[in-house]
Amino acid sequence: MVDWNLAVATATRLVRPGPDVSRDEARSAVAELRRHAKASEEHVRGFTRMGTDEIHDTPVLVVDRPGWVRANVAGFREILKPLLEKMQERRGGNPGSAVLGAVGGKVTGVEVGMLLSFLSSRVLGQYETFAPAAPDLPAGANGGGRLLLVAPNIVHVERELDVEPHDFRLWVCLHEETHRTQFTAVPWLRDHLEGEIQSFLAETDVDPMTFLERIREAAQSLAGGRPEAEEEDGGRSFVELVQTPAQREILSRLTAVMSLLEGHADYVMDGVGPSVVPTVAEIREKFQQRRAKGASRLDLALRKLLGLDAKLKQYRDGERFVRAVVDQVGVDGFNRVWTSPNTLPTKAEIAQPADWVTRVHRKPE
């Protein structure tokens, strides 16, 4: 269904070159990022009061853009495997099999590669939750993930923002280390997320003709071919437009969890920042401006198309939630969010933190 090797080859061929650095500068940046990643562990654990007795077995990998592509393709293959197997089973005797056969796994591989090439120059760091181990891409034991730091992108952004490199690199590491702490200190979190994602994928309509029809309608809406759909669709992204009602319910829960994780990471890196990152205020202001405006008009259009605007909103809403809860019940009170899936906030509670506090911290009758 998807030629993953072709996806990697396409992305690697199309990926834009990184910033102009000498070999010594590159080695220095890689070494510094590794030191900062290690130092961030203690900073994050002390501030969050999470997992102080845990030992991280997840590796930290400093990669270039092609390395980020290879790592993410490996993750996609793992998480999408059940869905693709189901589609493969349906493909043989289905009326739409001829259409899918014409499109083929190679075309899909090229499309995936083009998407990854676009994203590979924008990601600074990433905790890969569902990363399978490979000889050149180690991962934690028992399904543990790995932490990726994309060195050329970090160098590019610090230059673009004209900020202190040492401070910016540590600031980025604090954010990503928070994600690693979230998953290593909360053992059930990975399985919960994987279950939600698999439920989302299980609801995918695997009938090829139906799926292609929904793709066509979504494309027409986005291209302005169905003006009457504008009010109905509410400006939703392409990703949202091809979802079933059941998937939207699951996505609502996933959005709440991702808002919590991203907002918590932003809250932590800004909370730790003043004590270890002297220029954190300048970095934060410039980085927020960059996030908001995007790199170009094309970048803004693609972010909307792919639903990446929703991720930016998750940072803002999630941080407001964390900050509001900590203000009301303190860090230990906030950490009750990690007790079980039942104590995770809903999407509505992300917008109304007091409702979460009332539900989780209410005293028995």
CSV table of C-alpha atoms in Angstrom, one decimal:
chain,number,residue,atom,x,y,z
A,1,MET,CA,0.0,0.0,0.0
A,2,VAL,CA,2.9,2.4,0.7
A,3,ASP,CA,6.4,2.0,-0.6
A,4,TRP,CA,8.2,3.1,2.5
A,5,ASN,CA,11.7,2.8,1.0
A,6,LEU,CA,10.6,5.1,-1.8
A,7,ALA,CA,9.2,7.5,0.7
A,8,VAL,CA,12.6,7.8,2.4
A,9,ALA,CA,14.4,8.1,-0.9
A,10,THR,CA,12.0,10.8,-2.1
A,11,ALA,CA,12.2,12.8,1.1
A,12,THR,CA,16.0,12.5,1.2
A,13,ARG,CA,16.3,13.7,-2.4
A,14,LEU,CA,13.9,16.7,-1.9
A,15,VAL,CA,15.0,17.8,1.6
A,16,ARG,CA,16.5,21.3,1.7
A,17,PRO,CA,20.1,21.6,2.7
A,18,GLY,CA,20.8,22.8,6.2
A,19,PRO,CA,22.6,26.0,7.3
A,20,ASP,CA,26.1,26.6,6.1
A,21,VAL,CA,28.4,25.3,8.9
A,22,SER,CA,31.9,24.0,9.0
A,23,ARG,CA,32.7,20.5,10.1
A,24,ASP,CA,34.0,21.8,13.4
A,25,GLU,CA,30.9,23.9,14.0
A,26,ALA,CA,28.7,20.9,13.3
A,27,ARG,CA,30.6,18.7,15.7
A,28,SER,CA,30.5,21.4,18.3
A,29,ALA,CA,26.7,21.8,17.9
A,30,VAL,CA,26.1,18.0,18.2
A,31,ALA,CA,28.3,17.7,21.3
A,32,GLU,CA,26.6,20.6,23.0
A,33,LEU,CA,23.1,19.3,22.3
A,34,ARG,CA,24.1,16.0,23.8
A,35,ARG,CA,25.4,17.8,26.9
A,36,HIS,CA,22.2,19.9,27.2
A,37,ALA,CA,20.0,16.9,26.8
A,38,LYS,CA,21.7,15.2,29.7
A,39,ALA,CA,21.6,18.3,31.9
A,40,SER,CA,17.9,18.8,31.1
A,41,GLU,CA,17.0,15.6,32.8
A,42,GLU,CA,17.8,16.9,36.3
A,43,HIS,CA,16.3,20.3,35.6
A,44,VAL,CA,13.0,18.9,34.3
A,45,ARG,CA,12.6,16.3,37.0
A,46,GLY,CA,13.3,18.8,39.8
A,47,PHE,CA,10.8,21.3,38.4
A,48,THR,CA,8.0,18.8,37.6
A,49,ARG,CA,8.6,16.5,40.6
A,50,MET,CA,8.0,13.6,38.2
A,51,GLY,CA,9.8,10.3,38.1
A,52,THR,CA,12.7,11.2,40.4
A,53,ASP,CA,13.6,7.6,40.9
A,54,GLU,CA,13.1,6.5,37.3
A,55,ILE,CA,16.1,5.8,35.0
A,56,HIS,CA,15.7,6.8,31.4
A,57,ASP,CA,16.5,4.0,29.0
A,58,THR,CA,15.4,6.0,26.0
A,59,PRO,CA,18.4,7.2,23.8
A,60,VAL,CA,19.0,10.7,22.7
A,61,LEU,CA,19.9,10.9,19.0
A,62,VAL,CA,21.2,14.1,17.4
A,63,VAL,CA,20.3,13.7,13.8
A,64,ASP,CA,20.3,15.6,10.5
A,65,ARG,CA,17.2,16.0,8.3
A,66,PRO,CA,17.5,12.7,6.4
A,67,GLY,CA,18.0,11.0,9.8
A,68,TRP,CA,14.8,12.5,11.1
A,69,VAL,CA,13.0,11.3,8.0
A,70,ARG,CA,14.3,7.7,8.4
A,71,ALA,CA,13.3,7.7,12.1
A,72,ASN,CA,9.7,8.9,11.3
A,73,VAL,CA,9.2,6.5,8.5
A,74,ALA,CA,10.1,3.7,10.9
A,75,GLY,CA,7.5,5.0,13.4
A,76,PHE,CA,4.8,5.4,10.7
A,77,ARG,CA,5.4,1.8,9.5
A,78,GLU,CA,4.8,0.6,13.1
A,79,ILE,CA,1.7,2.6,14.0
A,80,LEU,CA,0.0,2.2,10.6
A,81,LYS,CA,0.7,-1.5,10.1
A,82,PRO,CA,-2.7,-2.7,11.3
A,83,LEU,CA,-4.6,-0.3,9.1
A,84,LEU,CA,-2.5,-1.0,6.0
A,85,GLU,CA,-2.9,-4.8,6.5
A,86,LYS,CA,-6.7,-4.4,6.7
A,87,MET,CA,-6.7,-2.3,3.6
A,88,GLN,CA,-4.6,-4.9,1.8
A,89,GLU,CA,-7.0,-7.6,2.7
A,90,ARG,CA,-9.9,-5.6,1.4
A,91,ARG,CA,-8.1,-4.6,-1.8
A,92,GLY,CA,-8.3,-7.9,-3.7
A,93,GLY,CA,-12.0,-8.3,-4.4
A,94,ASN,CA,-13.1,-4.7,-4.0
A,95,PRO,CA,-14.4,-2.8,-7.0
A,96,GLY,CA,-12.0,0.0,-6.2
A,97,SER,CA,-8.9,-2.3,-6.4
A,98,ALA,CA,-8.2,-1.3,-9.9
A,99,VAL,CA,-8.1,2.4,-9.0
A,100,LEU,CA,-5.8,1.7,-6.0
A,101,GLY,CA,-3.7,-0.5,-8.2
A,102,ALA,CA,-3.2,2.3,-10.7
A,103,VAL,CA,-2.2,4.7,-8.0
A,104,GLY,CA,0.0,2.1,-6.3
A,105,GLY,CA,2.3,2.0,-3.4
A,106,LYS,CA,5.0,3.9,-5.3
A,107,VAL,CA,2.8,7.0,-5.9
A,108,THR,CA,1.8,6.9,-2.2
A,109,GLY,CA,5.4,6.6,-1.2
A,110,VAL,CA,6.3,9.6,-3.2
A,111,GLU,CA,3.5,11.6,-1.6
A,112,VAL,CA,4.6,10.6,1.9
A,113,GLY,CA,8.2,11.5,1.0
A,114,MET,CA,7.2,14.9,-0.2
A,115,LEU,CA,5.3,15.6,3.0
A,116,LEU,CA,8.2,14.4,5.1
A,117,SER,CA,10.7,16.5,3.2
A,118,PHE,CA,8.5,19.6,4.0
A,119,LEU,CA,8.3,18.7,7.7
A,120,SER,CA,12.0,17.7,8.1
A,121,SER,CA,13.3,21.3,7.9
A,122,ARG,CA,10.8,22.5,10.5
A,123,VAL,CA,11.1,20.1,13.4
A,124,LEU,CA,13.6,21.1,16.1
A,125,GLY,CA,13.1,18.1,18.3
A,126,GLN,CA,10.8,15.2,18.8
A,127,TYR,CA,10.1,12.4,21.3
A,128,GLU,CA,9.3,9.4,19.3
A,129,THR,CA,6.8,7.5,21.4
A,130,PHE,CA,6.3,4.4,19.1
A,131,ALA,CA,9.8,4.1,17.8
A,132,PRO,CA,10.9,0.6,16.8
A,133,ALA,CA,14.6,-0.1,17.4
A,134,ALA,CA,16.9,-0.5,14.4
A,135,PRO,CA,20.7,-0.9,14.0
A,136,ASP,CA,21.2,2.8,13.1
A,137,LEU,CA,18.2,4.0,15.2
A,138,PRO,CA,18.3,2.6,18.7
A,139,ALA,CA,15.2,2.9,20.9
A,140,GLY,CA,14.3,2.2,24.5
A,141,ALA,CA,13.7,-1.3,25.8
A,142,ASN,CA,10.2,-2.8,25.9
A,143,GLY,CA,8.7,-0.4,23.4
A,144,GLY,CA,10.4,2.7,24.8
A,145,GLY,CA,10.9,5.6,22.5
A,146,ARG,CA,13.8,7.8,21.5
A,147,LEU,CA,14.5,11.5,21.7
A,148,LEU,CA,15.5,13.2,18.5
A,149,LEU,CA,17.2,16.5,18.2
A,150,VAL,CA,17.5,17.9,14.7
A,151,ALA,CA,20.8,19.8,14.8
A,152,PRO,CA,20.6,21.7,11.4
A,153,ASN,CA,17.1,23.0,12.2
A,154,ILE,CA,18.1,24.1,15.7
A,155,VAL,CA,21.2,26.0,14.3
A,156,HIS,CA,19.0,27.5,11.5
A,157,VAL,CA,16.4,28.8,13.9
A,158,GLU,CA,18.9,30.2,16.4
A,159,ARG,CA,20.5,32.1,13.6
A,160,GLU,CA,17.2,33.3,12.1
A,161,LEU,CA,16.1,34.6,15.5
A,162,ASP,CA,19.5,36.0,16.3
A,163,VAL,CA,19.6,34.6,19.8
A,164,GLU,CA,22.4,33.2,22.0
A,165,PRO,CA,23.1,29.7,20.6
A,166,HIS,CA,24.0,28.1,24.0
A,167,ASP,CA,20.8,29.3,25.6
A,168,PHE,CA,18.6,28.4,22.7
A,169,ARG,CA,19.9,24.9,22.5
A,170,LEU,CA,19.3,24.3,26.2
A,171,TRP,CA,15.9,25.8,25.9
A,172,VAL,CA,14.9,23.4,23.1
A,173,CYS,CA,16.3,20.4,25.1
A,174,LEU,CA,14.2,21.4,28.1
A,175,HIS,CA,11.0,21.1,26.0
A,176,GLU,CA,11.9,17.8,24.5
A,177,GLU,CA,13.2,16.3,27.8
A,178,THR,CA,9.8,17.2,29.3
A,179,HIS,CA,8.2,14.9,26.8
A,180,ARG,CA,10.6,12.1,27.6
A,181,THR,CA,9.9,12.5,31.3
A,182,GLN,CA,6.2,12.4,30.7
A,183,PHE,CA,6.3,9.0,29.0
A,184,THR,CA,9.0,7.5,31.3
A,185,ALA,CA,7.4,8.7,34.5
A,186,VAL,CA,3.8,7.8,33.5
A,187,PRO,CA,4.0,4.1,32.4
A,188,TRP,CA,0.4,3.8,31.2
A,189,LEU,CA,0.5,6.9,29.0
A,190,ARG,CA,2.1,5.3,25.9
A,191,ASP,CA,-0.3,2.3,25.9
A,192,HIS,CA,-3.3,4.7,26.3
A,193,LEU,CA,-2.2,6.9,23.4
A,194,GLU,CA,-1.5,3.9,21.2
A,195,GLY,CA,-5.0,2.5,22.0
A,196,GLU,CA,-6.6,5.8,21.0
A,197,ILE,CA,-4.7,6.0,17.8
A,198,GLN,CA,-5.5,2.4,16.9
A,199,SER,CA,-9.2,3.0,17.6
A,200,PHE,CA,-9.0,6.1,15.4
A,201,LEU,CA,-7.4,4.0,12.6
A,202,ALA,CA,-9.9,1.1,13.1
A,203,GLU,CA,-12.7,3.6,12.3
A,204,THR,CA,-11.1,4.5,9.0
A,205,ASP,CA,-13.4,3.6,6.1
A,206,VAL,CA,-11.2,1.1,4.2
A,207,ASP,CA,-13.5,0.9,1.2
A,208,PRO,CA,-11.3,2.3,-1.6
A,209,MET,CA,-14.1,4.0,-3.6
A,210,THR,CA,-15.7,5.6,-0.5
A,211,PHE,CA,-12.4,6.8,0.7
A,212,LEU,CA,-11.5,8.3,-2.7
A,213,GLU,CA,-14.9,10.0,-2.9
A,214,ARG,CA,-14.3,11.6,0.5
A,215,ILE,CA,-10.8,12.7,-0.6
A,216,ARG,CA,-12.3,14.3,-3.7
A,217,GLU,CA,-14.9,16.2,-1.7
A,218,ALA,CA,-12.3,17.3,0.7
A,219,ALA,CA,-10.1,18.6,-2.0
A,220,GLN,CA,-13.0,20.4,-3.7
A,221,SER,CA,-13.8,22.1,-0.4
A,222,LEU,CA,-10.2,23.2,0.2
A,223,ALA,CA,-9.9,24.5,-3.4
A,224,GLY,CA,-13.1,26.5,-3.1
A,225,GLY,CA,-15.0,24.2,-5.5
A,226,ARG,CA,-17.9,23.8,-3.0
A,227,PRO,CA,-18.6,27.3,-1.6
A,228,GLU,CA,-21.7,26.0,0.2
A,229,ALA,CA,-19.3,23.8,2.3
A,230,GLU,CA,-17.4,26.7,3.8
A,231,GLU,CA,-20.0,27.3,6.5
A,232,GLU,CA,-20.6,23.6,7.1
A,233,ASP,CA,-16.9,22.7,7.3
A,234,GLY,CA,-16.0,25.7,9.4
A,235,GLY,CA,-12.6,26.1,7.9
A,236,ARG,CA,-11.4,22.6,8.9
A,237,SER,CA,-8.2,21.1,7.6
A,238,PHE,CA,-7.9,18.4,5.0
A,239,VAL,CA,-7.1,15.9,7.8
A,240,GLU,CA,-10.4,16.8,9.6
A,241,LEU,CA,-12.5,16.8,6.4
A,242,VAL,CA,-11.9,13.1,5.8
A,243,GLN,CA,-12.9,11.9,9.2
A,244,THR,CA,-15.9,9.9,10.3
A,245,PRO,CA,-18.0,11.1,13.3
A,246,ALA,CA,-16.6,8.4,15.5
A,247,GLN,CA,-13.1,9.5,14.5
A,248,ARG,CA,-13.9,13.1,15.5
A,249,GLU,CA,-14.8,11.9,19.0
A,250,ILE,CA,-11.5,10.1,19.3
A,251,LEU,CA,-9.7,13.0,17.9
A,252,SER,CA,-11.3,15.3,20.5
A,253,ARG,CA,-9.8,13.1,23.3
A,254,LEU,CA,-6.4,12.9,21.5
A,255,THR,CA,-6.4,16.7,21.0
A,256,ALA,CA,-6.9,17.2,24.8
A,257,VAL,CA,-4.0,14.8,25.6
A,258,MET,CA,-1.7,16.4,23.1
A,259,SER,CA,-2.6,19.9,24.3
A,260,LEU,CA,-1.8,18.8,27.8
A,261,LEU,CA,1.6,17.3,26.8
A,262,GLU,CA,2.7,20.2,24.6
A,263,GLY,CA,1.4,22.9,27.0
A,264,HIS,CA,3.1,21.1,29.9
A,265,ALA,CA,6.4,21.1,28.0
A,266,ASP,CA,6.2,24.8,27.2
A,267,TYR,CA,5.3,25.6,30.8
A,268,VAL,CA,8.3,23.6,32.1
A,269,MET,CA,10.9,25.0,29.7
A,270,ASP,CA,9.7,28.5,30.6
A,271,GLY,CA,9.6,27.7,34.3
A,272,VAL,CA,13.1,26.2,34.4
A,273,GLY,CA,14.4,28.7,31.9
A,274,PRO,CA,15.1,31.8,34.2
A,275,SER,CA,17.4,29.8,36.4
A,276,VAL,CA,19.5,28.1,33.6
A,277,VAL,CA,18.8,30.1,30.4
A,278,PRO,CA,19.7,33.8,31.0
A,279,THR,CA,18.1,35.0,27.8
A,280,VAL,CA,14.9,33.0,28.1
A,281,ALA,CA,12.6,36.0,27.9
A,282,GLU,CA,14.1,37.2,24.6
A,283,ILE,CA,14.1,33.6,23.1
A,284,ARG,CA,10.5,33.1,24.1
A,285,GLU,CA,9.3,36.4,22.6
A,286,LYS,CA,11.1,35.9,19.3
A,287,PHE,CA,10.1,32.2,19.0
A,288,GLN,CA,6.4,32.9,19.7
A,289,GLN,CA,6.5,35.5,16.9
A,290,ARG,CA,8.0,33.0,14.6
A,291,ARG,CA,5.5,30.4,15.5
A,292,ALA,CA,2.6,32.7,14.9
A,293,LYS,CA,3.6,34.1,11.5
A,294,GLY,CA,5.1,31.1,9.9
A,295,ALA,CA,8.1,31.2,7.5
A,296,SER,CA,6.1,32.3,4.4
A,297,ARG,CA,2.7,32.5,2.8
A,298,LEU,CA,3.2,29.0,1.4
A,299,ASP,CA,4.1,27.7,4.9
A,300,LEU,CA,0.9,29.2,6.3
A,301,ALA,CA,-1.2,27.6,3.6
A,302,LEU,CA,0.5,24.2,4.1
A,303,ARG,CA,0.1,24.4,7.9
A,304,LYS,CA,-3.7,25.0,7.4
A,305,LEU,CA,-4.0,22.2,4.8
A,306,LEU,CA,-2.2,19.7,7.0
A,307,GLY,CA,-3.8,20.7,10.3
A,308,LEU,CA,-0.6,22.0,11.8
A,309,ASP,CA,-2.4,25.2,12.9
A,310,ALA,CA,-4.2,22.9,15.4
A,311,LYS,CA,-0.8,22.0,16.9
A,312,LEU,CA,0.1,25.6,17.4
A,313,LYS,CA,-3.2,26.1,19.2
A,314,GLN,CA,-2.4,23.1,21.4
A,315,TYR,CA,0.7,24.8,22.7
A,316,ARG,CA,-1.2,27.9,23.7
A,317,ASP,CA,-4.3,26.2,25.2
A,318,GLY,CA,-2.3,23.5,26.9
A,319,GLU,CA,0.0,26.0,28.6
A,320,ARG,CA,-2.9,28.1,29.8
A,321,PHE,CA,-4.5,25.0,31.3
A,322,VAL,CA,-1.3,23.9,33.1
A,323,ARG,CA,-0.6,27.4,34.4
A,324,ALA,CA,-4.1,27.9,35.6
A,325,VAL,CA,-4.2,24.5,37.4
A,326,VAL,CA,-0.8,25.0,39.1
A,327,ASP,CA,-2.0,28.4,40.2
A,328,GLN,CA,-5.0,26.8,41.9
A,329,VAL,CA,-3.7,23.6,43.3
A,330,GLY,CA,0.1,23.7,43.0
A,331,VAL,CA,2.5,21.4,41.1
A,332,ASP,CA,1.6,18.3,43.2
A,333,GLY,CA,-2.1,19.0,42.6
A,334,PHE,CA,-1.5,19.4,38.9
A,335,ASN,CA,0.4,16.1,38.8
A,336,ARG,CA,-2.8,14.2,39.7
A,337,VAL,CA,-3.4,14.5,36.0
A,338,TRP,CA,-1.0,11.6,35.5
A,339,THR,CA,-2.9,9.3,37.8
A,340,SER,CA,-4.9,7.4,35.2
A,341,PRO,CA,-6.6,8.0,31.8
A,342,ASN,CA,-9.7,9.1,33.9
A,343,THR,CA,-7.8,12.1,35.3
A,344,LEU,CA,-6.7,13.4,31.9
A,345,PRO,CA,-8.5,16.6,31.0
A,346,THR,CA,-11.2,16.6,28.3
A,347,LYS,CA,-11.1,19.1,25.4
A,348,ALA,CA,-13.7,21.2,27.2
A,349,GLU,CA,-11.6,21.1,30.4
A,350,ILE,CA,-8.5,22.3,28.6
A,351,ALA,CA,-10.5,25.4,27.8
A,352,GLN,CA,-12.0,25.6,31.4
A,353,PRO,CA,-9.3,24.4,33.8
A,354,ALA,CA,-11.5,25.1,36.8
A,355,ASP,CA,-13.8,22.3,35.7
A,356,TRP,CA,-10.9,19.8,35.7
A,357,VAL,CA,-9.9,21.0,39.2
A,358,THR,CA,-13.5,20.6,40.4
A,359,ARG,CA,-13.8,17.1,38.9
A,360,VAL,CA,-10.4,15.7,40.0
A,361,HIS,CA,-10.0,17.5,43.3
A,362,ARG,CA,-13.5,17.5,44.6
A,363,LYS,CA,-13.9,16.2,48.1
A,364,PRO,CA,-16.1,13.1,48.7
A,365,GLU,CA,-19.7,13.8,49.9
